[in-house]
PDB file of C-alpha atoms in Angstrom:
ATOM      1  CA  MET A 137     -15.285   0.522 -11.590  1.00 47.00           C
ATOM      2  CA  ILE A 138     -11.630  -0.455 -11.401  1.00 47.00           C
ATOM      3  CA  THR A 139     -10.490  -4.051 -11.585  1.00 46.00           C
ATOM      4  CA  PHE A 140      -7.011  -5.487 -11.325  1.00 44.00           C
ATOM      5  CA  VAL A 141      -5.269  -8.652 -12.363  1.00 45.00           C
ATOM      6  CA  SER A 142      -4.452 -10.732  -9.310  1.00 48.00           C
ATOM      7  CA  HIS A 143      -1.451 -12.978  -8.887  1.00 49.00           C
ATOM      8  CA  PRO A 144      -1.550 -16.276  -7.063  1.00 49.00           C
ATOM      9  CA  ASP A 145      -1.680 -15.711  -3.338  1.00 47.00           C
ATOM     10  CA  GLN A 146       1.879 -14.864  -2.321  1.00 55.00           C
ATOM     11  CA  ARG A 147       1.237 -14.363   1.393  1.00 51.00           C
ATOM     12  CA  ARG A 148       1.062 -17.266   3.793  1.00 62.00           C
ATOM     13  CA  GLU A 149      -1.505 -15.721   6.119  1.00 65.00           C
ATOM     14  CA  LEU A 150      -5.170 -15.210   5.447  1.00 65.00           C
ATOM     15  CA  ARG A 151      -5.846 -11.825   3.851  1.00 70.00           C
ATOM     16  CA  CYS A 152      -8.633  -9.674   5.253  1.00 79.00           C
ATOM     17  CA  ASN A 153     -10.513  -7.202   3.095  1.00 78.00           C
ATOM     18  CA  SER A 154      -9.671  -3.660   4.088  1.00 82.00           C
ATOM     19  CA  ASP A 155     -10.905  -0.239   3.042  1.00 86.00           C
ATOM     20  CA  ASP A 156      -8.721   2.090   5.115  1.00 89.00           C
ATOM     21  CA  VAL A 157      -7.499   5.421   3.850  1.00 93.00           C
ATOM     22  CA  ILE A 158      -3.707   5.559   4.037  1.00 95.00           C
ATOM     23  CA  ARG A 159      -0.941   8.059   3.388  1.00 96.00           C
ATOM     24  CA  TRP A 160       2.430   6.820   2.145  1.00 97.00           C
ATOM     25  CA  LYS A 161       5.858   8.241   1.431  1.00 96.00           C
ATOM     26  CA  ARG A 162       9.352   7.044   0.677  1.00 95.00           C
ATOM     27  CA  PRO A 163      11.858   7.818   3.461  1.00 94.00           C
ATOM     28  CA  GLY A 164      14.053  10.830   2.769  1.00 93.00           C
ATOM     29  CA  ARG A 165      11.629  12.394   0.290  1.00 93.00           C
ATOM     30  CA  ILE A 166       9.324  15.323   0.784  1.00 95.00           C
ATOM     31  CA  GLU A 167       6.096  13.756  -0.423  1.00 95.00           C
ATOM     32  CA  ASP A 168       2.709  12.693   0.856  1.00 95.00           C
ATOM     33  CA  HIS A 169       0.593  10.351  -1.256  1.00 97.00           C
ATOM     34  CA  LYS A 170      -2.900   9.009  -0.669  1.00 96.00           C
ATOM     35  CA  GLY A 171      -3.910   5.359  -0.993  1.00 96.00           C
ATOM     36  CA  TRP A 172      -6.862   3.085  -0.310  1.00 95.00           C
ATOM     37  CA  THR A 173      -6.221  -0.350   1.176  1.00 93.00           C
ATOM     38  CA  LEU A 174      -7.644  -3.442  -0.493  1.00 91.00           C
ATOM     39  CA  ASP A 175      -6.458  -6.205   1.823  1.00 89.00           C
ATOM     40  CA  ALA A 176      -4.149  -6.778   4.763  1.00 87.00           C
ATOM     41  CA  SER A 177      -2.468  -9.630   6.591  1.00 86.00           C
ATOM     42  CA  PRO A 178       0.170  -9.756   9.336  1.00 85.00           C
ATOM     43  CA  SER A 179       2.920  -9.866   6.679  1.00 87.00           C
ATOM     44  CA  GLY A 180       1.517  -7.665   3.931  1.00 90.00           C
ATOM     45  CA  ILE A 181      -0.828  -4.994   2.677  1.00 92.00           C
ATOM     46  CA  GLY A 182      -2.306  -4.205  -0.728  1.00 93.00           C
ATOM     47  CA  PHE A 183      -3.450  -0.731  -1.688  1.00 95.00           C
ATOM     48  CA  LEU A 184      -4.590   1.329  -4.639  1.00 96.00           C
ATOM     49  CA  THR A 185      -2.789   4.590  -5.446  1.00 97.00           C
ATOM     50  CA  LEU A 186      -2.364   7.026  -8.321  1.00 97.00           C
ATOM     51  CA  ALA A 187      -0.095   5.679 -11.078  1.00 96.00           C
ATOM     52  CA  GLU A 188       1.708   8.986 -11.615  1.00 95.00           C
ATOM     53  CA  ALA A 189       3.415   8.740  -8.208  1.00 92.00           C
ATOM     54  CA  ALA A 190       3.323   4.985  -7.606  1.00 95.00           C
ATOM     55  CA  PRO A 191       6.269   3.441  -5.761  1.00 96.00           C
ATOM     56  CA  GLN A 192       8.546   0.954  -7.502  1.00 95.00           C
ATOM     57  CA  ILE A 193       9.287  -2.646  -6.565  1.00 94.00           C
ATOM     58  CA  GLY A 194      11.883  -2.653  -3.789  1.00 95.00           C
ATOM     59  CA  ASP A 195      10.992   0.815  -2.459  1.00 96.00           C
ATOM     60  CA  ARG A 196      10.716   1.129   1.308  1.00 96.00           C
ATOM     61  CA  LEU A 197       7.634   3.029   2.471  1.00 97.00           C
ATOM     62  CA  HIS A 198       6.363   4.802   5.537  1.00 96.00           C
ATOM     63  CA  LEU A 199       2.609   4.163   5.942  1.00 96.00           C
ATOM     64  CA  ARG A 200       0.020   5.953   8.034  1.00 95.00           C
ATOM     65  CA  LYS A 201      -3.598   4.811   8.502  1.00 92.00           C
ATOM     66  CA  LEU A 202      -6.549   7.001   9.355  1.00 89.00           C
ATOM     67  CA  HIS A 203      -8.296   5.752  12.514  1.00 86.00           C
ATOM     68  CA  GLY A 204     -11.264   8.020  13.189  1.00 87.00           C
ATOM     69  CA  GLU A 205      -9.744  11.494  13.066  1.00 90.00           C
ATOM     70  CA  THR A 206      -6.193  10.419  13.957  1.00 93.00           C
ATOM     71  CA  TRP A 207      -3.381   9.260  11.691  1.00 93.00           C
ATOM     72  CA  THR A 208      -1.350   6.368  13.117  1.00 93.00           C
ATOM     73  CA  THR A 209       2.038   5.317  11.768  1.00 93.00           C
ATOM     74  CA  LEU A 210       2.810   1.696  10.989  1.00 90.00           C
ATOM     75  CA  GLU A 211       6.037   1.177  12.956  1.00 90.00           C
ATOM     76  CA  ARG A 212       7.342  -1.715  10.842  1.00 91.00           C
ATOM     77  CA  THR A 213       9.420  -1.871   7.668  1.00 90.00           C
ATOM     78  CA  VAL A 214       7.227  -1.938   4.560  1.00 94.00           C
ATOM     79  CA  ARG A 215       8.712  -2.880   1.172  1.00 95.00           C
ATOM     80  CA  VAL A 216       6.986  -2.839  -2.218  1.00 96.00           C
ATOM     81  CA  ALA A 217       6.788  -6.372  -3.645  1.00 93.00           C
ATOM     82  CA  ARG A 218       4.471  -5.717  -6.613  1.00 92.00           C
ATOM     83  CA  ALA A 219       2.998  -2.833  -8.554  1.00 94.00           C
ATOM     84  CA  ASP A 220       0.267  -3.961 -10.945  1.00 93.00           C
ATOM     85  CA  PRO A 221      -1.720  -1.887 -13.436  1.00 93.00           C
ATOM     86  CA  THR A 222      -5.495  -1.679 -13.266  1.00 93.00           C
ATOM     87  CA  THR A 223      -8.049  -1.309 -16.044  1.00 94.00           C
ATOM     88  CA  ASN A 224      -7.923   2.434 -15.356  1.00 94.00           C
ATOM     89  CA  ASP A 225      -4.525   3.893 -16.337  1.00 93.00           C
ATOM     90  CA  GLU A 226      -4.742   6.421 -13.487  1.00 96.00           C
ATOM     91  CA  PHE A 227      -4.351   3.779 -10.740  1.00 96.00           C
ATOM     92  CA  VAL A 228      -1.924   1.050  -9.696  1.00 96.00           C
ATOM     93  CA  VAL A 229      -2.364  -1.739  -7.157  1.00 95.00           C
ATOM     94  CA  VAL A 230       0.672  -1.917  -4.865  1.00 96.00           C
ATOM     95  CA  GLY A 231       1.466  -5.066  -2.896  1.00 93.00           C
ATOM     96  CA  CYS A 232       3.786  -4.648   0.083  1.00 93.00           C
ATOM     97  CA  ALA A 233       5.600  -7.014   2.414  1.00 92.00           C
ATOM     98  CA  ILE A 234       5.594  -6.004   6.065  1.00 91.00           C
ATOM     99  CA  GLU A 235       8.684  -7.244   7.867  1.00 85.00           C
ATOM    100  CA  SER A 236       8.268  -8.822  11.275  1.00 75.00           C
ATOM    101  CA  ARG A 237       9.713  -7.040  14.262  1.00 64.00           C
TER     102      ARG A 237
END
């Protein structure tokens, strides 16, 4: 089991638990990383990903979610606000701000 250290709630909206499979990449890079969402709100998303490729604070990301058998792209700007270690050195919890349209 993996646990992570949480920070005080930094989002204004209520967070909903989420367990979606996502794919993420940084614009302009040839990469495709897997992640697992932990929570989501209208202004943010938290996900677990492998530490070896984890994005850095300030990185802009392109996110895709798996809905059934189809990948859908999140058409909003996503920026990394936090990247926190877990009790397992292989994983990092990434907290992102989703900019309003």
